[in-house]
Coordinates of C-alpha atoms and ligand atoms in Angstrom, one line a residue:
X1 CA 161.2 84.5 112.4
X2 CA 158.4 86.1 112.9
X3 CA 157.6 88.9 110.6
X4 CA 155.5 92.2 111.8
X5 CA 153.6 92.6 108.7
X6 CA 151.0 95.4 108.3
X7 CA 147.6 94.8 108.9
X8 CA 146.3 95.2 105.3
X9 CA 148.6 92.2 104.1
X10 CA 147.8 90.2 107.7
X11 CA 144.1 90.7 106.1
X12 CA 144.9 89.1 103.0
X13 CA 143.8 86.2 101.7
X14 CA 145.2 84.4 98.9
X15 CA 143.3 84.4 96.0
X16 CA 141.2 81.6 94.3
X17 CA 143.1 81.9 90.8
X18 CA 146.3 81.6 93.0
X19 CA 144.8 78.5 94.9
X20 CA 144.3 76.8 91.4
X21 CA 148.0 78.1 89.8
X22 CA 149.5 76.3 92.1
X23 CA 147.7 73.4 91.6
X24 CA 147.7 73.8 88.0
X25 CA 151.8 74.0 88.4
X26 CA 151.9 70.5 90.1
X27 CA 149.7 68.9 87.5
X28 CA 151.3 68.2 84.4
X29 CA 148.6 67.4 81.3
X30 CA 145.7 69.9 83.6
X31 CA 143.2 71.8 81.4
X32 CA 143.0 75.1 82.5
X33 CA 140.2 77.7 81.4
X34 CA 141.2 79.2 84.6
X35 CA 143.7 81.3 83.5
X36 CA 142.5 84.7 82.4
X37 CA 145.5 86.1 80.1
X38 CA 145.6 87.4 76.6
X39 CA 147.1 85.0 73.7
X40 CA 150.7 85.6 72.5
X41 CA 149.6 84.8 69.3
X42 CA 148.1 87.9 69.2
X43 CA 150.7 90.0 69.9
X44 CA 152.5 91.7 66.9
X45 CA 155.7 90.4 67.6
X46 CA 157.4 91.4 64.3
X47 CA 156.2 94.5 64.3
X48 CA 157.2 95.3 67.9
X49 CA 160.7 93.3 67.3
X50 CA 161.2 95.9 64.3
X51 CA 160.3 99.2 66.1
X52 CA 162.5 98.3 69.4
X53 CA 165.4 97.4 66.9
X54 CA 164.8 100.9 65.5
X55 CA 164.3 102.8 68.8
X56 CA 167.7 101.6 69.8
X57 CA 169.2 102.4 66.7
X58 CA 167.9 106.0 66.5
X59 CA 166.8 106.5 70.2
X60 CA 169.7 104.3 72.0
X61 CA 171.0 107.0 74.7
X62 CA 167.5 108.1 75.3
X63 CA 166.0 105.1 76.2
X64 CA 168.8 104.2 78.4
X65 CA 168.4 107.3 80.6
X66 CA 165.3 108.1 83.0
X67 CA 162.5 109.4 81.3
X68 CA 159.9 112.6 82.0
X69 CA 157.4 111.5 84.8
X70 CA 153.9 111.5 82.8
X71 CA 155.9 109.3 80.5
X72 CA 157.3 109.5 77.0
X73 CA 156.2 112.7 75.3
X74 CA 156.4 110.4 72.1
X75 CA 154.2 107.5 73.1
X76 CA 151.6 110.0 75.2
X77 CA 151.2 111.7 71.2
X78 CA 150.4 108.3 69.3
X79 CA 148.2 107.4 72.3
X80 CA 146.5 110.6 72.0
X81 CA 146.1 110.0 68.3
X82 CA 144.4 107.0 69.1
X83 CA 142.0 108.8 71.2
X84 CA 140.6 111.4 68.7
X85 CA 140.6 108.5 66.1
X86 CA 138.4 106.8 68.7
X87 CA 136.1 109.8 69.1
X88 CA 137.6 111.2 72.3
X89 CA 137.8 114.5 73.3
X90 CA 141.1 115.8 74.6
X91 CA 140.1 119.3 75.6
X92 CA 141.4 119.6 79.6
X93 CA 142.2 116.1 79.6
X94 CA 145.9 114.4 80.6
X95 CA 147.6 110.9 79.8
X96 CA 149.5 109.4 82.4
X97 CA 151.6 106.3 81.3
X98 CA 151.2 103.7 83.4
X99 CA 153.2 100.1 84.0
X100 CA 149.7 98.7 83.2
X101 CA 145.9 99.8 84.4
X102 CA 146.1 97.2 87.3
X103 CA 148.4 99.7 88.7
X104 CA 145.9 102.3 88.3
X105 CA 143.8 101.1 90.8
X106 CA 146.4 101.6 93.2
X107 CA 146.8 105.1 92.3
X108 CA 142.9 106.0 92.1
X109 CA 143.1 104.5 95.9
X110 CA 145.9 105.9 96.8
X111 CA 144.7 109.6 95.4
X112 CA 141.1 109.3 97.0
X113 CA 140.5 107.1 99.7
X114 CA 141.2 107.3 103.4
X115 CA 140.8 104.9 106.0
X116 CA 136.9 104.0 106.1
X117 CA 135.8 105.5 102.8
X118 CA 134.0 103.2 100.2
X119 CA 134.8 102.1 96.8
X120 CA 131.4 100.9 95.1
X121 CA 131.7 98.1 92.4
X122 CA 129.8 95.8 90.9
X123 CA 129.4 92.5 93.0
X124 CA 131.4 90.8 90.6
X125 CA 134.5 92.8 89.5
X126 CA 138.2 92.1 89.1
X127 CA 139.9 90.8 92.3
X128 CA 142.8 94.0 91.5
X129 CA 140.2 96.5 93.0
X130 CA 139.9 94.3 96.4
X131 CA 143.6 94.7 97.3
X132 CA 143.8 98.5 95.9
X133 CA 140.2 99.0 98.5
X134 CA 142.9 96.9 101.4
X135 CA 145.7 98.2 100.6
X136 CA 144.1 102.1 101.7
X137 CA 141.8 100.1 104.5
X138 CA 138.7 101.3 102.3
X139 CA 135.3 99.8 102.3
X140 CA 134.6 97.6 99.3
X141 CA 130.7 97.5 98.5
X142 CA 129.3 95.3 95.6
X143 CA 126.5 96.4 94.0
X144 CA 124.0 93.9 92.5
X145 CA 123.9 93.2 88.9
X146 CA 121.2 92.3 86.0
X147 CA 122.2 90.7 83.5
X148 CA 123.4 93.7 81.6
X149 CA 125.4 95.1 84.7
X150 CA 125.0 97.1 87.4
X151 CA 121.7 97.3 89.0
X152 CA 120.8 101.4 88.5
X153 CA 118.5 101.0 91.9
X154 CA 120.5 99.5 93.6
X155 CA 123.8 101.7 93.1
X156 CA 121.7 104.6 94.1
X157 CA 120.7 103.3 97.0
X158 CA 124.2 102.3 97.8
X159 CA 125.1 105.9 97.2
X160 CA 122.4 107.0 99.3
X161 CA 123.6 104.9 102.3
X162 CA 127.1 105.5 102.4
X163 CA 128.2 109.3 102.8
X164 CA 131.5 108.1 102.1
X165 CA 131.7 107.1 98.6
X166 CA 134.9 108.1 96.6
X167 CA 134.7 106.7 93.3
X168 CA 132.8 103.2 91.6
X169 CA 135.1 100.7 89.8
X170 CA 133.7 99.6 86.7
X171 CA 134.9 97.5 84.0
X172 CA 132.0 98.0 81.5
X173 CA 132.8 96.4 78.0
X174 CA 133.2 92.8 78.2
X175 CA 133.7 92.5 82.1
X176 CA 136.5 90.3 83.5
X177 CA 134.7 87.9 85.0
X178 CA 131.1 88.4 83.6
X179 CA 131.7 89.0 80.0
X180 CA 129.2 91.7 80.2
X181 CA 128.8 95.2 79.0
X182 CA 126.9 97.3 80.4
X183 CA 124.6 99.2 77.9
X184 CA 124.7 103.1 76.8
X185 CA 121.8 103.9 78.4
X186 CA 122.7 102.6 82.0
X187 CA 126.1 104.1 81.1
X188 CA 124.6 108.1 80.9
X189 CA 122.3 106.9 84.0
X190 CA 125.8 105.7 86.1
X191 CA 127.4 109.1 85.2
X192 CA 124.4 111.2 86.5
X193 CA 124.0 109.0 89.6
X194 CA 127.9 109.9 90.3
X195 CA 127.1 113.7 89.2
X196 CA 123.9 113.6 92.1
X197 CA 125.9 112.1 94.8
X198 CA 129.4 113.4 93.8
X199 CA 131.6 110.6 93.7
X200 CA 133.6 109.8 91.1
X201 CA 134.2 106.9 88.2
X202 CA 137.4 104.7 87.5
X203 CA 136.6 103.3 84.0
X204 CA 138.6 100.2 83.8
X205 CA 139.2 99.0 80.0
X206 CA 141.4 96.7 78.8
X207 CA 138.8 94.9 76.8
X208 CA 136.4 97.2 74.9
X209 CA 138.8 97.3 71.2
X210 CA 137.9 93.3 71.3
X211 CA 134.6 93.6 70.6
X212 CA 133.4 91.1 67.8
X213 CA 131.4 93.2 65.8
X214 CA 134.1 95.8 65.4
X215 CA 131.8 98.5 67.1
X216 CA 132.7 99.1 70.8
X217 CA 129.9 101.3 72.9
X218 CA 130.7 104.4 73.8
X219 CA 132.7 104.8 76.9
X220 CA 131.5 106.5 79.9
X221 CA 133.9 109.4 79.9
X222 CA 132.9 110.8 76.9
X223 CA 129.2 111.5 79.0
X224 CA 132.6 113.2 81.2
X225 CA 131.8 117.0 81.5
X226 CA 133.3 117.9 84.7
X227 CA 136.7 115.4 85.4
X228 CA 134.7 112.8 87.1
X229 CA 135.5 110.1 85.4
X230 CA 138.8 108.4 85.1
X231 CA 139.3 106.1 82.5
X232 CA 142.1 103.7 81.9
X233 CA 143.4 101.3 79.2
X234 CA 146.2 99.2 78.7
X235 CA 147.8 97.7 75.7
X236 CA 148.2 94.2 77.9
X237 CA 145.3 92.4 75.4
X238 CA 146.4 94.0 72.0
X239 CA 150.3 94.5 71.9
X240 CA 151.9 92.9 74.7
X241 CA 151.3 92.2 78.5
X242 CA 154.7 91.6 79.2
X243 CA 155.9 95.1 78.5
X244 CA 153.5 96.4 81.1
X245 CA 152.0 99.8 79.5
X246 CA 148.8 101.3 79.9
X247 CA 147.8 104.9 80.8
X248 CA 145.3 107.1 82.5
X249 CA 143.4 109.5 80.6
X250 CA 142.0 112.4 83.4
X251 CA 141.5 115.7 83.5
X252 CA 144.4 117.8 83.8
X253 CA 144.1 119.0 87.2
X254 CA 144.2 115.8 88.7
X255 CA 147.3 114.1 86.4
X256 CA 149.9 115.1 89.1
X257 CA 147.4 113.7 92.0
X258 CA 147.2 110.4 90.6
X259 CA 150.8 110.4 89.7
X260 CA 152.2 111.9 92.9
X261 CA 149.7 108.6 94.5
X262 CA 152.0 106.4 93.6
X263 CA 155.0 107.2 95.2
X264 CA 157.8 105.1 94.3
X265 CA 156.2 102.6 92.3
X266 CA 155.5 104.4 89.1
X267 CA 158.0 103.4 87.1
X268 CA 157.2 103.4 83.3
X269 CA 160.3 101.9 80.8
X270 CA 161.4 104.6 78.7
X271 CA 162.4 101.7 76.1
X272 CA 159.1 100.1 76.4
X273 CA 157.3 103.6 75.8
X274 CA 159.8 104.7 73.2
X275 CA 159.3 101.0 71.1
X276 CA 155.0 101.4 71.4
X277 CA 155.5 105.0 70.0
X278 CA 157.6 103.5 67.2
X279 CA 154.8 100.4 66.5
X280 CA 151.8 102.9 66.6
X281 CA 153.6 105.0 64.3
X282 CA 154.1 102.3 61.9
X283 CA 151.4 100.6 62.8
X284 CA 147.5 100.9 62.3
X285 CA 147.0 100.0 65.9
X286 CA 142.7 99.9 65.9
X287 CA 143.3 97.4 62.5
X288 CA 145.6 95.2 64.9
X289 CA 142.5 95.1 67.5
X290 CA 140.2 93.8 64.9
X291 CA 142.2 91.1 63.9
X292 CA 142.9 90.6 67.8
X293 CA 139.0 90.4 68.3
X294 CA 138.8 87.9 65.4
X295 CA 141.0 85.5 67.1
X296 CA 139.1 85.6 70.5
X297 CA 135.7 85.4 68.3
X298 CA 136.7 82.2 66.8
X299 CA 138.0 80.5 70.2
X300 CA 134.6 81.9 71.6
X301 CA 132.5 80.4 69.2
X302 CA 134.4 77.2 69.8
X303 CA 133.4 77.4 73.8
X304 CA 130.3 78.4 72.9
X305 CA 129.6 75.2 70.8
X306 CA 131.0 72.7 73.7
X307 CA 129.2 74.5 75.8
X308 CA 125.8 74.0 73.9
X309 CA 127.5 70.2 73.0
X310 CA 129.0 68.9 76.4
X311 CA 127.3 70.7 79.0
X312 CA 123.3 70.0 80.6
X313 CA 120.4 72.2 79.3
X314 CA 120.2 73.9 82.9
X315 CA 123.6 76.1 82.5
X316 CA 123.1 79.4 81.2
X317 CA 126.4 81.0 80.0
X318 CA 126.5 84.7 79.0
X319 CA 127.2 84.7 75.4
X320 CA 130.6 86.2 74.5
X321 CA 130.5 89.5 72.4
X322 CA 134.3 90.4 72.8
X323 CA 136.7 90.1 75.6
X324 CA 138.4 87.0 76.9
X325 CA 135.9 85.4 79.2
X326 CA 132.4 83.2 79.2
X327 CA 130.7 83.2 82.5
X328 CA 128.6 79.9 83.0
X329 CA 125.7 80.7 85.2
X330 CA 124.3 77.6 86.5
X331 CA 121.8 76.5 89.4
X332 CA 121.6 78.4 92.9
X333 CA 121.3 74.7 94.3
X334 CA 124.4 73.5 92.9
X335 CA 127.5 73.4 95.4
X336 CA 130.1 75.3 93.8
X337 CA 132.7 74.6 96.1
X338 CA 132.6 71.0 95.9
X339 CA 132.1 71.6 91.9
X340 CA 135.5 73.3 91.2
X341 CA 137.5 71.4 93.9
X342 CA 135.9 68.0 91.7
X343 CA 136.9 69.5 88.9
X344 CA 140.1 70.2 90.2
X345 CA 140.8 66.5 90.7
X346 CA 140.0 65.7 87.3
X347 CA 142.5 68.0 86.0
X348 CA 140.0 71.4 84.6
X349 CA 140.7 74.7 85.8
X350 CA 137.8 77.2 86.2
X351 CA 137.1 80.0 88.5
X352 CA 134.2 80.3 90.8
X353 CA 132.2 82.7 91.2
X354 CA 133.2 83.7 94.8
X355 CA 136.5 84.1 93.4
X356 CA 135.5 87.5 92.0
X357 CA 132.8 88.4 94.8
X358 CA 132.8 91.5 96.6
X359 CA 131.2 89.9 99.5
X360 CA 131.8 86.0 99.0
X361 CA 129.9 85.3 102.1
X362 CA 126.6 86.5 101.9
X363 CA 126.8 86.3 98.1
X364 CA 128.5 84.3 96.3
X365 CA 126.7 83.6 92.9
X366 CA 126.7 80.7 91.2
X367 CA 128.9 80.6 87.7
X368 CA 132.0 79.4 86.7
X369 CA 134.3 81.9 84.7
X370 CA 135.7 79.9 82.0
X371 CA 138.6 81.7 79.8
X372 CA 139.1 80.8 75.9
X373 CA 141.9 83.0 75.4
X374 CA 145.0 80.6 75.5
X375 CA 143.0 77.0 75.6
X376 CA 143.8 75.0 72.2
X377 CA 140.6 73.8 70.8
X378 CA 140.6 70.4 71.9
X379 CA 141.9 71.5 75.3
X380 CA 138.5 73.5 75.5
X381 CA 136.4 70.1 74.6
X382 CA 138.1 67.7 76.7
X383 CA 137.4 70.1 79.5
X384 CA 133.8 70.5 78.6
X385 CA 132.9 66.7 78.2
X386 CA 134.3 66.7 82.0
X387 CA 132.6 69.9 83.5
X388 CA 129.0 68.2 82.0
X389 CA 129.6 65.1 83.2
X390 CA 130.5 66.5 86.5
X391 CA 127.8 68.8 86.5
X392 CA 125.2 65.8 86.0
X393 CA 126.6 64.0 88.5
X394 CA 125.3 66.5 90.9
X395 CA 121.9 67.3 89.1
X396 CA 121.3 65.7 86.4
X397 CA 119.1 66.8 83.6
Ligands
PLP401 C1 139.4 94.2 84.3 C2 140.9 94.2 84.3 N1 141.6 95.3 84.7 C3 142.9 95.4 84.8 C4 143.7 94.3 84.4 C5 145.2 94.5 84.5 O1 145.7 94.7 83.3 P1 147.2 95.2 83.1 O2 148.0 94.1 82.5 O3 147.1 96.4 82.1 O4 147.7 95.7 84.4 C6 143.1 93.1 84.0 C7 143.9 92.0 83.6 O5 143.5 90.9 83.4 C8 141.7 93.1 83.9 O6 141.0 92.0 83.5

């Protein structure tokens, strides 16, 4: 049969991580630094094992009935906890639980863009934001990027150009793909640009409590003074991605937008929200994150020394300060395409950079993301030894 599918999904295009999943799937023994999910090591499983045998226990009849629709009055309290611990201020502002902050992108979508507005991001962002731009038929711009984010000239000039600009997408502590974060000062800078040309900012962090050094930067809604900036977090790196919670934190006058957005998808768990409120209770959550970030440090350093070991002088990977990812920048000259399908062949799983591009035609950079997250150590060698000998192969040293 032939189905009548809606334009937006006729338009879509399967993805490259798909592409190499499936290949992965059919090749028993491949290496794959592909893949960009947290550890389950990391996960407190005994902890979160204990507080959902409790929430039953005590909370059994609640958690089996629907829940209020911002979410769980008792998990939106811990969360908020967290926030003042962290140096937020709650004054006006609104949590929204959320089945994770992929979803949000849908929502910010849904709530702001018609057909033909523009979602500005940086050229290389998470692939989530193309299909939330598709999926409203908005315009995805990528801005260009230095090597500590966002290009400040060259977002204003894309703000300049398009009269249409709802909101940027940003991902600014440790970036999924680039690893980078994006300095305090370019942070204030981003939030006046938006302020001048009125659009707003969805702050996408699911990384910035894995920073190495313990000592994230300071977010860009705390520069918030008006509501522009949505910021969203999930607890998919620290506690567990298979329980699928996250939340929005907006001002309060536009909780019930981004909420009513999302139709009839917005279901949170009321057992998944009731057991997080019983682990943060019990539970020093930002602790947990530094042992979480101590983890991915080690398996970091370990990429980092193959990469100085197995890999030619010319590659120039971003150094990881947190986050799961290490982008390898290597020569303009070098044919990507043919690079990653080679490696493909020989069993190692990383992800161009086109994968991620906003525009993969007319720019599609030249790095491979590489992911430590899940990799065993000598999984994470092998690999290397083949990506430098395949690398050489097509320009040597
Ligand atoms: C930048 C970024 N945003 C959002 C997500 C989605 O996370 P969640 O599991 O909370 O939906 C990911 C997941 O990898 C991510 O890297």
């Amino acid at each position: 049969m032939e189905f009548k599918l809606a334009t937006q999904l006729k338009n879509a295009h399967p993805t490259v991580i798909r592409e190499i999943y499936t290949y992965a799937g059919e090749h028993p023994g491949f290496m794959d630094l592909s893949i960009g999910e947290p550890s389950a090591d990391t996960f407190p499983l005994k902890e979160i094992a204990k507080a959902s045998a409790e929430m039953y226990e005590h909370d059994g009849k609640k958690a089996l009935a629907y829940g209020p629709y911002p979410g769980m009055p008792e998990v939106i309290e811990e969360i908020k906890k967290w926030l003042l611990h962290r140096g937020f201020d709650l004054t006006d502002q609104d949590i929204e639980i959320l089945p994770g902050s992929g979803h949000g992108m849908d929502n910010m979508a849904n709530t702001f863009c018609d057909e033909g507005d523009v979602i500005l991001c940086e050229m290389f962002a998470y692939p989530g934001i193309q299909n939330a731009a598709r999926m409203v038929g908005a315009k995805l711009i990528g801005v260009s990027m230095d090597d500590d984010g966002i290009n400040i000239e060259a977002l204003e000039k894309a703000a300049q150009e398009n009269d249409r600009v709802k909101f940027l997408y940003l991902c600014p502590s440790f970036n999924n793909p680039t690893g980078i974060t994006i300095p305090e000062w370019k942070r204030e800078k981003i939030y006046e640009i938006a302020q001048k040309y009125d659009f707003m900012i969805y702050e996408d962090d699911p990384y910035s409590q894995l920073a190495f050094n313990h000592h994230p930067l300071k977010e860009i809604k705390k520069y918030d003074t008006e509501g522009r900036v949505v910021y969203a977090a999930s607890l998919s790196k620290i506690v567990s991605a298979g329980m699928r919670i996250g939340f929005f934190l907006c001002h309060k006058d536009l909780r019930k937008q981004l909420e009513m957005s999302q139709g009839n998808a917005g279901v949170q768990s009321v057992p998944v929200m009731l057991t997080v409120a019983n682990y943060m209770k019990e539970n020093d959550i930002q602790k947990h994150c530094y042992d979480v970030a101590d983890f991915y440090k080690d398996r970091a350093d370990w990429m980092m020394h193959c990469v100085n070991k197995y890999l030619p002088h010319y590659v120039r990977p971003n150094v990881p300060e947190g986050g799961l990812f290490l982008w390898l920048n290597v020569p303009e000259v070098l044919d990507l395409n043919a690079i990653w399908h080679e490696l493909m062949e020989k069993n190692v799983g990383v992800v161009p950079s086109f994968g991620f591009s906003a525009d993969p035609e007319n720019c599609p950079g030249s790095a491979f993301r590489m992911c430590y997250s899940t990799p065993p150590r000598e999984v994470i060698e092998e690999a290397c030894k083949v990506i430098g000998a395949v690398l050489r192969e097509h320009l040597p040293e």
